[in-house]
Amino acid sequence: MTSLAEETGAADRLLHSLRESQALLEGHFLLSSGRHAGRYVQCAKLLQHPELASNACKDLAAQAREVCGSDAPYDVVVGPAMGAVTMGFELARAMGVRGIFAERNPEGGFTLRRGFEINPGERVLVAEDVVTTGKSVKEVLVMLKEMGAGETAVASLVNRSGSENPFGENHRYFRLADLEVPSWEASDCPLCADGSVGPAIKPGSRPGLS
Ligand code: ZN
């Protein structure tokens, strides 16, 4: 089964941009959790380049319009801070709607500050750069329901959840690429066992330099 992003070439364009901006690294990495992985994804590295961010969000907006069969399927884009602040704003520009962000409550969940509002019945597209567990996005969806939002959907650049739609059938989920980022405990790491790729390094550090 091919996704719309694959059919339109949007998946290839995103992967090219991720590699070009070093947002997607291949090698042997030591993650902050202590686990080892053969890939590392950090979308902020792509999003620091306005043109790459703009192009990716235009592809995502085109997908949402095509799937929904409407030029204006959503009224506002909301992203959980910090990861989705830049991406959400760029997606809002591509959708031609306003873009706001939600902030984490000290007591749990997300809230709108800074005078941001969702009007009752507004159709909301929730933005996130990378969906891994989808936890932050799910918390924003709960916040939106409590605020009386209308239809809600989710859009991300990368889906690494391993699921077609971790948000359930009540929410459409748009994304440009599905990426697997398997990781292992150091003792089980096949790259360590292989030995030919060198020791695990922290992403962003250069092998041979300190
Ligand atoms: Zn390893």
PDB file of C-alpha atoms and ligand atoms in Angstrom:
ATOM      1  CA  MET A   1       0.000   0.000   0.000  1.00  0.00           C
ATOM      2  CA  THR A   2       1.399   3.397  -0.932  1.00  0.00           C
ATOM      3  CA  SER A   3       0.501   6.582   0.868  1.00  0.00           C
ATOM      4  CA  LEU A   4      -0.534   9.804  -0.805  1.00  0.00           C
ATOM      5  CA  ALA A   5       2.834  11.329   0.177  1.00  0.00           C
ATOM      6  CA  GLU A   6       4.633   8.500  -1.649  1.00  0.00           C
ATOM      7  CA  GLU A   7       2.408   8.823  -4.720  1.00  0.00           C
ATOM      8  CA  THR A   8       3.006  12.564  -5.046  1.00  0.00           C
ATOM      9  CA  GLY A   9       6.763  12.373  -4.386  1.00  0.00           C
ATOM     10  CA  ALA A  10       6.322  14.404  -1.184  1.00  0.00           C
ATOM     11  CA  ALA A  11       7.900  11.618   0.891  1.00  0.00           C
ATOM     12  CA  ASP A  12      11.046  11.626  -1.282  1.00  0.00           C
ATOM     13  CA  ARG A  13      11.236  15.421  -1.169  1.00  0.00           C
ATOM     14  CA  LEU A  14      11.041  15.400   2.628  1.00  0.00           C
ATOM     15  CA  LEU A  15      13.663  12.661   2.992  1.00  0.00           C
ATOM     16  CA  HIS A  16      15.984  14.589   0.674  1.00  0.00           C
ATOM     17  CA  SER A  17      15.501  17.772   2.727  1.00  0.00           C
ATOM     18  CA  LEU A  18      16.018  15.876   6.001  1.00  0.00           C
ATOM     19  CA  ARG A  19      19.337  14.475   4.751  1.00  0.00           C
ATOM     20  CA  GLU A  20      20.443  17.752   3.164  1.00  0.00           C
ATOM     21  CA  SER A  21      19.907  19.604   6.462  1.00  0.00           C
ATOM     22  CA  GLN A  22      21.410  16.740   8.507  1.00  0.00           C
ATOM     23  CA  ALA A  23      18.080  16.366  10.296  1.00  0.00           C
ATOM     24  CA  LEU A  24      18.276  12.671   9.386  1.00  0.00           C
ATOM     25  CA  LEU A  25      21.572  10.989  10.195  1.00  0.00           C
ATOM     26  CA  GLU A  26      22.565   7.382   9.503  1.00  0.00           C
ATOM     27  CA  GLY A  27      25.340   5.733  11.505  1.00  0.00           C
ATOM     28  CA  HIS A  28      25.754   4.432  15.047  1.00  0.00           C
ATOM     29  CA  PHE A  29      24.318   6.720  17.691  1.00  0.00           C
ATOM     30  CA  LEU A  30      24.214   6.918  21.458  1.00  0.00           C
ATOM     31  CA  LEU A  31      20.799   8.341  22.421  1.00  0.00           C
ATOM     32  CA  SER A  32      20.187  10.387  25.567  1.00  0.00           C
ATOM     33  CA  SER A  33      18.307   7.347  26.951  1.00  0.00           C
ATOM     34  CA  GLY A  34      21.554   5.367  26.756  1.00  0.00           C
ATOM     35  CA  ARG A  35      20.203   3.181  23.944  1.00  0.00           C
ATOM     36  CA  HIS A  36      21.984   2.759  20.617  1.00  0.00           C
ATOM     37  CA  ALA A  37      20.388   3.429  17.199  1.00  0.00           C
ATOM     38  CA  GLY A  38      21.348   3.375  13.540  1.00  0.00           C
ATOM     39  CA  ARG A  39      19.404   6.526  12.710  1.00  0.00           C
ATOM     40  CA  TYR A  40      18.791   9.869  14.311  1.00  0.00           C
ATOM     41  CA  VAL A  41      16.006  12.322  13.446  1.00  0.00           C
ATOM     42  CA  GLN A  42      15.926  15.949  14.605  1.00  0.00           C
ATOM     43  CA  CYS A  43      13.438  17.926  12.498  1.00  0.00           C
ATOM     44  CA  ALA A  44      14.515  21.253  14.032  1.00  0.00           C
ATOM     45  CA  LYS A  45      17.632  20.926  11.881  1.00  0.00           C
ATOM     46  CA  LEU A  46      15.408  21.047   8.792  1.00  0.00           C
ATOM     47  CA  LEU A  47      13.030  23.676  10.161  1.00  0.00           C
ATOM     48  CA  GLN A  48      15.873  26.165  10.788  1.00  0.00           C
ATOM     49  CA  HIS A  49      15.935  26.642   7.002  1.00  0.00           C
ATOM     50  CA  PRO A  50      12.853  28.710   6.067  1.00  0.00           C
ATOM     51  CA  GLU A  51      12.728  27.510   2.473  1.00  0.00           C
ATOM     52  CA  LEU A  52      12.925  23.803   3.433  1.00  0.00           C
ATOM     53  CA  ALA A  53      10.308  24.341   6.154  1.00  0.00           C
ATOM     54  CA  SER A  54       8.046  26.174   3.734  1.00  0.00           C
ATOM     55  CA  ASN A  55       8.332  23.525   1.010  1.00  0.00           C
ATOM     56  CA  ALA A  56       7.612  20.649   3.412  1.00  0.00           C
ATOM     57  CA  CYS A  57       4.577  22.414   4.892  1.00  0.00           C
ATOM     58  CA  LYS A  58       3.238  23.221   1.411  1.00  0.00           C
ATOM     59  CA  ASP A  59       3.348  19.498   0.607  1.00  0.00           C
ATOM     60  CA  LEU A  60       1.576  18.694   3.881  1.00  0.00           C
ATOM     61  CA  ALA A  61      -1.100  21.332   3.251  1.00  0.00           C
ATOM     62  CA  ALA A  62      -1.638  19.983  -0.280  1.00  0.00           C
ATOM     63  CA  GLN A  63      -2.157  16.496   1.148  1.00  0.00           C
ATOM     64  CA  ALA A  64      -4.721  17.750   3.692  1.00  0.00           C
ATOM     65  CA  ARG A  65      -6.617  19.635   0.967  1.00  0.00           C
ATOM     66  CA  GLU A  66      -6.634  16.639  -1.373  1.00  0.00           C
ATOM     67  CA  VAL A  67      -7.706  14.100   1.257  1.00  0.00           C
ATOM     68  CA  CYS A  68     -10.440  16.420   2.564  1.00  0.00           C
ATOM     69  CA  GLY A  69     -11.536  17.456  -0.930  1.00  0.00           C
ATOM     70  CA  SER A  70     -11.586  21.094   0.167  1.00  0.00           C
ATOM     71  CA  ASP A  71      -9.366  24.149  -0.284  1.00  0.00           C
ATOM     72  CA  ALA A  72     -10.069  25.223   3.306  1.00  0.00           C
ATOM     73  CA  PRO A  73     -10.603  22.110   5.450  1.00  0.00           C
ATOM     74  CA  TYR A  74      -9.368  23.679   8.720  1.00  0.00           C
ATOM     75  CA  ASP A  75      -9.754  27.052  10.436  1.00  0.00           C
ATOM     76  CA  VAL A  76      -6.640  27.110  12.617  1.00  0.00           C
ATOM     77  CA  VAL A  77      -3.375  25.226  13.172  1.00  0.00           C
ATOM     78  CA  VAL A  78      -2.293  24.467  16.761  1.00  0.00           C
ATOM     79  CA  GLY A  79       0.953  22.806  17.805  1.00  0.00           C
ATOM     80  CA  PRO A  80       2.350  21.723  21.164  1.00  0.00           C
ATOM     81  CA  ALA A  81       5.375  23.896  22.114  1.00  0.00           C
ATOM     82  CA  MET A  82       8.280  23.704  21.546  1.00  0.00           C
ATOM     83  CA  GLY A  83       8.629  21.186  18.720  1.00  0.00           C
ATOM     84  CA  ALA A  84       5.667  22.458  16.726  1.00  0.00           C
ATOM     85  CA  VAL A  85       6.050  26.230  17.127  1.00  0.00           C
ATOM     86  CA  THR A  86       8.003  26.777  13.921  1.00  0.00           C
ATOM     87  CA  MET A  87       6.374  23.991  11.959  1.00  0.00           C
ATOM     88  CA  GLY A  88       2.852  24.929  13.056  1.00  0.00           C
ATOM     89  CA  PHE A  89       3.329  28.522  11.948  1.00  0.00           C
ATOM     90  CA  GLU A  90       4.693  27.472   8.564  1.00  0.00           C
ATOM     91  CA  LEU A  91       1.831  24.991   8.107  1.00  0.00           C
ATOM     92  CA  ALA A  92      -0.657  27.724   9.006  1.00  0.00           C
ATOM     93  CA  ARG A  93       0.868  29.947   6.338  1.00  0.00           C
ATOM     94  CA  ALA A  94       0.556  27.120   3.774  1.00  0.00           C
ATOM     95  CA  MET A  95      -3.077  26.505   4.814  1.00  0.00           C
ATOM     96  CA  GLY A  96      -3.891  30.220   4.785  1.00  0.00           C
ATOM     97  CA  VAL A  97      -5.184  30.196   8.381  1.00  0.00           C
ATOM     98  CA  ARG A  98      -3.932  31.485  11.736  1.00  0.00           C
ATOM     99  CA  GLY A  99      -1.330  29.480  13.635  1.00  0.00           C
ATOM    100  CA  ILE A 100      -1.064  29.263  17.420  1.00  0.00           C
ATOM    101  CA  PHE A 101       0.675  27.024  19.933  1.00  0.00           C
ATOM    102  CA  ALA A 102      -0.259  25.295  23.165  1.00  0.00           C
ATOM    103  CA  GLU A 103       1.986  25.186  26.229  1.00  0.00           C
ATOM    104  CA  ARG A 104       2.450  22.499  28.832  1.00  0.00           C
ATOM    105  CA  ASN A 105       0.723  23.019  32.168  1.00  0.00           C
ATOM    106  CA  PRO A 106       2.882  22.443  35.266  1.00  0.00           C
ATOM    107  CA  GLU A 107       0.015  20.272  36.597  1.00  0.00           C
ATOM    108  CA  GLY A 108      -0.232  18.257  33.351  1.00  0.00           C
ATOM    109  CA  GLY A 109      -1.854  18.589  29.947  1.00  0.00           C
ATOM    110  CA  PHE A 110      -1.676  21.588  27.611  1.00  0.00           C
ATOM    111  CA  THR A 111      -3.233  25.039  27.684  1.00  0.00           C
ATOM    112  CA  LEU A 112      -3.478  28.142  25.488  1.00  0.00           C
ATOM    113  CA  ARG A 113      -1.762  31.269  26.792  1.00  0.00           C
ATOM    114  CA  ARG A 114      -0.896  34.680  25.271  1.00  0.00           C
ATOM    115  CA  GLY A 115      -4.522  35.432  24.427  1.00  0.00           C
ATOM    116  CA  PHE A 116      -4.742  32.560  21.933  1.00  0.00           C
ATOM    117  CA  GLU A 117      -8.295  31.226  21.551  1.00  0.00           C
ATOM    118  CA  ILE A 118     -10.212  28.443  19.856  1.00  0.00           C
ATOM    119  CA  ASN A 119     -13.746  29.468  18.988  1.00  0.00           C
ATOM    120  CA  PRO A 120     -16.516  26.871  19.479  1.00  0.00           C
ATOM    121  CA  GLY A 121     -16.853  24.618  16.443  1.00  0.00           C
ATOM    122  CA  GLU A 122     -13.586  25.699  14.816  1.00  0.00           C
ATOM    123  CA  ARG A 123     -11.928  22.942  12.797  1.00  0.00           C
ATOM    124  CA  VAL A 124      -8.403  22.476  14.101  1.00  0.00           C
ATOM    125  CA  LEU A 125      -5.317  20.923  12.549  1.00  0.00           C
ATOM    126  CA  VAL A 126      -2.806  19.890  15.229  1.00  0.00           C
ATOM    127  CA  ALA A 127       0.802  20.173  14.019  1.00  0.00           C
ATOM    128  CA  GLU A 128       3.821  18.236  15.266  1.00  0.00           C
ATOM    129  CA  ASP A 129       7.233  17.883  13.606  1.00  0.00           C
ATOM    130  CA  VAL A 130       7.774  14.212  14.510  1.00  0.00           C
ATOM    131  CA  VAL A 131       5.158  11.881  15.966  1.00  0.00           C
ATOM    132  CA  THR A 132       6.825   9.227  18.119  1.00  0.00           C
ATOM    133  CA  THR A 133       4.380   8.226  20.855  1.00  0.00           C
ATOM    134  CA  GLY A 134       1.994  11.050  19.961  1.00  0.00           C
ATOM    135  CA  LYS A 135       1.577  11.840  23.668  1.00  0.00           C
ATOM    136  CA  SER A 136       1.791  15.643  23.385  1.00  0.00           C
ATOM    137  CA  VAL A 137      -0.561  15.714  20.403  1.00  0.00           C
ATOM    138  CA  LYS A 138      -3.089  13.521  22.241  1.00  0.00           C
ATOM    139  CA  GLU A 139      -2.990  15.938  25.177  1.00  0.00           C
ATOM    140  CA  VAL A 140      -3.621  18.864  22.805  1.00  0.00           C
ATOM    141  CA  LEU A 141      -6.573  16.931  21.307  1.00  0.00           C
ATOM    142  CA  VAL A 142      -8.014  16.552  24.833  1.00  0.00           C
ATOM    143  CA  MET A 143      -7.579  20.307  25.410  1.00  0.00           C
ATOM    144  CA  LEU A 144      -9.332  21.091  22.115  1.00  0.00           C
ATOM    145  CA  LYS A 145     -12.276  18.825  22.941  1.00  0.00           C
ATOM    146  CA  GLU A 146     -12.699  20.571  26.290  1.00  0.00           C
ATOM    147  CA  MET A 147     -12.679  23.913  24.460  1.00  0.00           C
ATOM    148  CA  GLY A 148     -15.506  22.864  22.157  1.00  0.00           C
ATOM    149  CA  ALA A 149     -13.468  22.677  18.942  1.00  0.00           C
ATOM    150  CA  GLY A 150     -15.118  21.146  15.897  1.00  0.00           C
ATOM    151  CA  GLU A 151     -13.404  18.506  13.762  1.00  0.00           C
ATOM    152  CA  THR A 152      -9.770  17.918  14.766  1.00  0.00           C
ATOM    153  CA  ALA A 153      -6.994  16.291  12.737  1.00  0.00           C
ATOM    154  CA  VAL A 154      -3.227  15.850  13.030  1.00  0.00           C
ATOM    155  CA  ALA A 155      -0.383  16.678  10.622  1.00  0.00           C
ATOM    156  CA  SER A 156       3.306  15.852  11.028  1.00  0.00           C
ATOM    157  CA  LEU A 157       6.389  15.861   8.839  1.00  0.00           C
ATOM    158  CA  VAL A 158       7.519  12.442  10.074  1.00  0.00           C
ATOM    159  CA  ASN A 159       5.612   9.525  11.561  1.00  0.00           C
ATOM    160  CA  ARG A 160       7.850   7.229  13.552  1.00  0.00           C
ATOM    161  CA  SER A 161       5.088   5.797  15.740  1.00  0.00           C
ATOM    162  CA  GLY A 162       5.020   2.493  13.854  1.00  0.00           C
ATOM    163  CA  SER A 163       1.238   2.944  13.529  1.00  0.00           C
ATOM    164  CA  GLU A 164      -0.844   4.126  10.553  1.00  0.00           C
ATOM    165  CA  ASN A 165      -2.752   6.439  12.858  1.00  0.00           C
ATOM    166  CA  PRO A 166      -1.937   6.554  16.572  1.00  0.00           C
ATOM    167  CA  PHE A 167      -4.756   9.103  17.119  1.00  0.00           C
ATOM    168  CA  GLY A 168      -7.680   6.827  16.302  1.00  0.00           C
ATOM    169  CA  GLU A 169     -10.268   6.868  13.556  1.00  0.00           C
ATOM    170  CA  ASN A 170     -11.950  10.047  14.834  1.00  0.00           C
ATOM    171  CA  HIS A 171      -8.920  12.089  13.731  1.00  0.00           C
ATOM    172  CA  ARG A 172      -7.480  12.212  10.232  1.00  0.00           C
ATOM    173  CA  TYR A 173      -3.682  11.959  10.267  1.00  0.00           C
ATOM    174  CA  PHE A 174      -1.572  13.544   7.512  1.00  0.00           C
ATOM    175  CA  ARG A 175       2.207  13.087   7.290  1.00  0.00           C
ATOM    176  CA  LEU A 176       4.908  13.185   4.653  1.00  0.00           C
ATOM    177  CA  ALA A 177       7.022  10.174   5.596  1.00  0.00           C
ATOM    178  CA  ASP A 178       7.001   7.103   7.820  1.00  0.00           C
ATOM    179  CA  LEU A 179      10.402   6.393   9.344  1.00  0.00           C
ATOM    180  CA  GLU A 180      11.532   3.518  11.480  1.00  0.00           C
ATOM    181  CA  VAL A 181      14.196   4.342  14.048  1.00  0.00           C
ATOM    182  CA  PRO A 182      14.949   1.056  15.794  1.00  0.00           C
ATOM    183  CA  SER A 183      17.033   1.282  18.955  1.00  0.00           C
ATOM    184  CA  TRP A 184      18.618  -1.260  21.270  1.00  0.00           C
ATOM    185  CA  GLU A 185      20.175  -1.553  24.681  1.00  0.00           C
ATOM    186  CA  ALA A 186      23.956  -1.267  24.222  1.00  0.00           C
ATOM    187  CA  SER A 187      24.377  -4.939  25.177  1.00  0.00           C
ATOM    188  CA  ASP A 188      21.983  -5.991  22.376  1.00  0.00           C
ATOM    189  CA  CYS A 189      23.163  -3.504  19.722  1.00  0.00           C
ATOM    190  CA  PRO A 190      23.835  -5.216  16.361  1.00  0.00           C
ATOM    191  CA  LEU A 191      26.029  -2.270  15.271  1.00  0.00           C
ATOM    192  CA  CYS A 192      28.299  -2.796  18.294  1.00  0.00           C
ATOM    193  CA  ALA A 193      28.391  -6.520  17.519  1.00  0.00           C
ATOM    194  CA  ASP A 194      29.241  -5.787  13.862  1.00  0.00           C
ATOM    195  CA  GLY A 195      32.168  -3.575  14.852  1.00  0.00           C
ATOM    196  CA  SER A 196      32.730  -2.254  11.301  1.00  0.00           C
ATOM    197  CA  VAL A 197      30.844   1.028  11.881  1.00  0.00           C
ATOM    198  CA  GLY A 198      32.882   2.291  14.833  1.00  0.00           C
ATOM    199  CA  PRO A 199      31.666   3.075  18.349  1.00  0.00           C
ATOM    200  CA  ALA A 200      28.317   4.774  19.065  1.00  0.00           C
ATOM    201  CA  ILE A 201      28.550   8.569  19.078  1.00  0.00           C
ATOM    202  CA  LYS A 202      26.235  11.266  20.368  1.00  0.00           C
ATOM    203  CA  PRO A 203      24.223  12.692  17.450  1.00  0.00           C
ATOM    204  CA  GLY A 204      25.793  15.924  16.228  1.00  0.00           C
ATOM    205  CA  SER A 205      29.286  15.126  17.472  1.00  0.00           C
ATOM    206  CA  ARG A 206      31.863  14.275  14.844  1.00  0.00           C
ATOM    207  CA  PRO A 207      33.710  10.967  15.059  1.00  0.00           C
ATOM    208  CA  GLY A 208      37.410  11.448  15.661  1.00  0.00           C
ATOM    209  CA  LEU A 209      36.945  14.919  17.161  1.00  0.00           C
ATOM    210  CA  SER A 210      36.261  15.807  20.751  1.00  0.00           C
TER     211      SER A 210
HETATM  212 ZN    ZN B   1      25.839   0.076  19.458  1.00  0.00          ZN
END
